[in-house]
XYZ file of C-alpha atoms in Angstrom:
332
model
C 0.057 -0.119 -0.024
C 1.387 3.423 -0.981
C 0.485 6.465 1.189
C 1.742 9.566 -0.484
C 3.147 12.512 1.458
C 3.258 15.853 -0.425
C 5.580 18.353 0.977
C 5.006 20.974 -1.891
C 8.251 19.863 -3.391
C 8.323 16.094 -3.424
C 5.973 13.309 -2.882
C 6.919 10.672 -0.343
C 5.292 7.518 0.718
C 3.938 7.031 4.289
C 5.285 3.667 5.201
C 3.837 0.944 7.284
C 6.660 -0.704 9.315
C 6.568 -3.990 10.903
C 6.914 -4.252 14.685
C 10.185 -6.148 14.332
C 13.912 -5.335 14.755
C 14.134 -3.948 11.143
C 11.107 -1.819 11.783
C 12.631 -0.502 14.937
C 15.857 0.089 13.230
C 14.167 1.783 10.465
C 11.913 3.969 12.833
C 15.096 5.208 14.587
C 16.937 6.158 11.480
C 13.882 8.216 10.324
C 13.660 9.991 13.678
C 17.378 10.744 13.659
C 16.949 12.176 10.233
C 14.222 14.535 11.263
C 11.326 12.567 9.985
C 7.845 11.843 11.549
C 7.001 8.191 12.841
C 3.795 7.058 14.468
C 4.329 4.311 16.894
C 2.477 2.682 19.606
C 2.814 3.397 23.468
C 0.739 1.544 26.133
C -1.697 4.504 26.099
C -2.390 5.438 22.475
C -0.280 5.798 19.098
C 2.050 8.746 19.370
C 3.408 10.793 16.503
C 7.204 10.830 17.137
C 9.841 13.263 16.140
C 13.221 14.154 17.399
C 12.419 16.567 20.478
C 15.862 18.225 20.307
C 15.156 19.406 16.829
C 12.747 22.548 16.537
C 12.239 21.617 12.809
C 11.379 18.227 13.485
C 8.932 19.321 16.247
C 7.624 21.754 13.719
C 6.820 18.799 11.482
C 4.526 17.402 14.324
C 2.562 20.746 14.703
C 2.267 20.886 10.859
C 0.933 17.244 10.401
C -1.287 17.564 13.609
C -2.368 21.134 12.676
C -1.741 21.506 16.445
C -2.001 24.952 18.278
C 1.469 26.014 19.050
C 1.037 27.088 22.554
C -0.040 23.443 23.384
C 3.269 21.789 24.815
C 4.509 18.257 23.683
C 5.474 15.372 25.937
C 9.130 14.134 25.444
C 9.627 10.373 26.014
C 12.862 8.758 27.301
C 13.896 5.381 27.828
C 14.575 5.581 31.422
C 14.304 7.677 34.742
C 18.054 8.466 34.446
C 17.733 9.922 30.813
C 14.633 11.907 32.045
C 16.521 13.335 35.026
C 19.083 14.786 32.504
C 16.169 16.790 30.821
C 14.290 17.908 33.911
C 14.658 18.807 37.564
C 13.171 16.377 39.864
C 11.941 17.267 43.332
C 11.173 14.668 45.950
C 7.667 14.265 44.845
C 8.621 13.902 41.117
C 11.322 11.568 41.915
C 8.967 9.279 43.937
C 6.366 9.246 41.367
C 8.858 8.349 38.358
C 10.284 5.511 40.442
C 6.785 4.144 41.395
C 5.169 4.434 37.688
C 7.695 4.559 35.231
C 7.946 3.017 32.882
C 4.010 3.504 32.622
C 1.521 6.022 31.669
C 2.300 8.820 33.704
C 3.742 12.248 32.462
C 5.640 14.536 34.814
C 5.918 18.362 34.212
C 9.039 19.587 36.009
C 11.424 22.531 35.558
C 13.650 22.077 32.663
C 17.262 21.417 33.657
C 20.092 23.725 32.619
C 21.306 21.158 30.034
C 17.733 20.308 28.730
C 18.062 19.222 25.103
C 14.245 19.428 24.369
C 13.752 22.255 21.914
C 11.872 25.627 22.905
C 9.086 24.592 20.434
C 8.320 21.297 22.049
C 8.262 23.105 25.517
C 6.184 25.980 23.800
C 8.650 28.504 25.237
C 8.037 27.599 28.716
C 10.727 27.012 31.488
C 9.123 23.544 32.217
C 9.251 20.294 30.256
C 6.759 17.332 30.180
C 8.514 13.944 30.396
C 7.442 10.288 30.254
C 8.968 6.855 30.074
C 6.575 4.664 28.324
C 6.290 0.958 29.040
C 5.350 -0.419 25.674
C 8.238 -2.590 24.715
C 8.399 -1.480 21.009
C 8.189 2.236 22.007
C 10.979 1.681 24.545
C 13.143 -0.166 21.840
C 12.703 2.731 19.480
C 13.767 5.413 22.291
C 16.833 3.294 23.028
C 17.640 3.163 19.444
C 17.366 6.728 18.850
C 19.115 7.869 21.836
C 17.442 11.310 22.086
C 14.286 12.679 23.805
C 11.380 11.982 21.526
C 8.380 14.242 21.425
C 5.267 12.082 20.748
C 1.694 13.646 21.110
C -1.122 11.389 20.073
C -1.010 10.459 16.570
C -3.976 12.250 15.210
C -4.870 15.818 13.936
C -5.274 18.226 16.596
C -8.646 18.194 18.514
C -9.604 14.965 16.969
C -10.021 11.597 18.408
C -6.774 9.814 19.461
C -5.489 6.817 17.607
C -5.371 3.380 19.112
C -4.406 1.425 16.074
C -2.323 1.908 12.949
C -5.409 2.366 10.857
C -6.703 5.249 12.988
C -3.250 6.856 12.453
C -3.644 6.732 8.797
C -7.292 7.842 8.770
C -6.087 11.200 10.093
C -2.329 11.422 9.094
C -2.136 9.414 5.709
C 0.233 11.171 3.451
C 1.257 13.745 6.245
C 4.038 11.439 7.923
C 7.025 9.434 7.009
C 5.846 6.047 8.603
C 3.925 4.050 11.203
C 4.775 1.034 12.951
C 1.766 -1.260 13.156
C 2.008 -3.226 16.335
C -1.744 -3.707 16.881
C -4.267 -2.077 19.281
C -3.077 -0.148 22.190
C -3.670 -1.317 25.824
C -4.764 1.339 28.118
C -6.781 3.376 25.488
C -6.386 6.784 26.991
C -3.541 8.962 27.352
C -1.190 9.374 30.331
C -1.972 11.099 33.585
C -0.090 14.490 33.640
C 1.102 15.722 37.061
C 2.898 19.019 37.584
C 5.699 19.253 40.087
C 6.684 22.815 39.943
C 6.234 24.433 43.214
C 6.181 21.855 45.963
C 2.400 21.007 45.540
C 1.954 18.388 42.909
C -0.999 19.206 40.757
C -3.240 17.054 38.594
C -3.282 18.540 35.054
C -4.898 15.603 33.342
C -6.357 12.417 34.537
C -5.384 9.312 32.534
C -3.774 5.951 32.768
C -2.634 6.102 36.413
C -5.379 6.900 38.880
C -5.475 9.853 41.417
C -5.604 7.473 44.317
C -2.518 5.549 43.016
C -0.623 8.899 42.789
C -1.906 10.197 46.256
C -0.777 6.965 47.762
C 2.905 7.504 46.506
C 3.224 11.094 47.593
C 1.239 10.852 50.875
C -1.022 13.934 50.184
C -3.988 15.042 48.024
C -3.312 16.362 44.429
C -4.192 20.097 43.632
C -6.445 20.160 40.738
C -5.159 22.458 38.011
C -8.340 24.586 38.042
C -9.460 26.839 35.153
C -7.333 29.569 33.579
C -7.123 31.861 30.667
C -3.343 31.478 30.475
C -1.697 29.087 27.786
C -1.609 25.371 29.013
C 1.550 24.186 30.699
C 1.047 20.645 29.378
C -0.786 18.739 26.587
C -4.547 17.998 26.827
C -5.550 21.106 28.530
C -7.494 22.832 25.587
C -11.259 23.010 26.375
C -12.350 21.644 22.893
C -10.198 18.535 22.325
C -10.742 14.786 21.313
C -13.606 16.095 19.155
C -15.585 13.975 16.560
C -17.391 15.867 13.658
C -20.690 15.134 15.267
C -21.883 16.821 18.542
C -21.661 14.921 21.701
C -24.417 14.775 24.471
C -23.193 13.483 28.017
C -24.949 11.578 30.516
C -27.789 10.722 28.241
C -30.434 8.421 29.527
C -31.497 7.442 26.013
C -30.539 8.582 22.415
C -32.893 10.802 20.420
C -33.938 10.001 17.015
C -31.350 11.554 15.180
C -28.398 10.633 17.469
C -25.928 7.588 17.621
C -25.546 5.817 20.898
C -22.435 5.148 22.951
C -23.587 2.873 25.913
C -21.916 1.757 29.052
C -23.035 -1.175 31.177
C -25.911 -3.507 30.604
C -28.502 -1.867 28.526
C -31.673 -0.975 30.502
C -34.799 -2.971 29.769
C -37.095 -0.932 27.418
C -34.121 1.130 25.881
C -34.298 1.087 22.142
C -30.976 1.744 20.914
C -30.586 3.180 17.263
C -29.162 1.315 14.369
C -25.793 3.236 14.992
C -24.939 2.076 18.677
C -21.974 0.688 20.247
C -21.314 -0.226 23.971
C -18.062 0.773 25.703
C -18.304 -2.048 27.959
C -21.503 -4.299 28.435
C -20.164 -5.610 31.661
C -19.440 -2.016 33.048
C -15.700 -2.428 33.049
C -13.779 0.819 33.060
C -10.662 -0.742 31.526
C -12.354 -2.139 28.881
C -14.312 1.150 28.150
C -11.135 3.168 28.110
C -9.597 0.830 25.637
C -12.710 1.060 23.367
C -13.382 4.856 23.804
C -11.564 6.606 21.002
C -12.068 3.699 18.539
C -15.836 3.661 19.227
C -16.213 7.408 18.882
C -14.438 7.086 15.527
C -16.723 4.351 14.383
C -19.833 6.073 15.269
C -18.686 9.356 13.948
C -17.995 7.752 10.571
C -21.734 7.158 9.987
C -22.384 10.909 10.067
C -24.884 11.397 12.879
C -26.062 14.727 13.975
C -24.915 13.942 17.526
C -23.593 11.102 19.606
C -25.629 10.512 22.888
C -23.320 8.991 25.676
C -24.596 7.042 28.592
C -23.453 8.033 32.121
C -19.886 6.772 32.931
C -18.873 6.379 36.600
C -16.419 9.110 37.488
C -13.781 7.021 39.530
C -10.671 5.405 38.390
C -10.320 5.423 34.715
C -13.675 6.740 34.662
C -12.379 10.062 35.589
C -10.097 10.062 32.482
C -12.843 8.786 30.217
C -15.188 11.552 31.306
C -12.340 14.215 31.064
C -12.120 13.146 27.341
C -15.859 13.257 26.792
C -16.211 16.617 28.366
C -13.655 18.068 25.847
C -15.147 16.053 22.812
C -18.558 17.822 24.013
C -17.106 21.366 24.466
C -18.210 24.139 22.060
C -15.887 24.553 19.258
């Protein structure tokens, strides 16, 4: 299959690489050369580029059509590598040692020798860092030997990609390659915690629960709160993860012109429309998280006026699911 990428001067194919040593080697070569490669993490597929190169990072913004004031997460292969890029206080170090590798991003002050480009940091004095646990992502990071910026591999504001097919649906012809390693595991992005002023703040719920984080730091997380200032981490724009259709939350039943996204056992007497999916008939939040973005894409592809979403419990992974759904439903 040939996916053309037009740069205005040349046409290059978007290649599908296998999840094998040859694919890893080629992905690392492309990244070191300033290219864009979509690769799986344990959360969603990320659009990777050399985080130390402003030009490569600009390629991410261009491919995603992403607002430049929204910073990017830089991915590293180890805690030690991350500590070369950021300044870790006691809380940040405890969280890194407890949850890395894994779906947690830490926003910390940039180290004096931080290699992450100003563009990737959106001109801020802080840097967002993560050590992913997906073995393929880890292998690519080891092979590249540099911080790798990797926001979700979709156009900005659209539904995040949890498979290589989702990546191509949004970025076909816009990137150099995608490594196809099947569907991702967690299904929602990493939790983001800022450790900047002694009081860790929850900036975005995600794959590591609030309770687990608070158990490590021994104190309650401070919520980010609403602010008119530019965001200090990814995922903080109000309208985000948005399908073309409108989204109606906490719906008891779909209306005639709506698609239906259910959760848990369907109630007796509820007549779901022809366009309907259930995030988890068993009411399993992990299953729901893994299905969320893929199911929104499937429903949106039918072109409904709106997608009605059943109530989702707001604990554990449900907090992250509801955060994504609120952003998908925000005015835009």
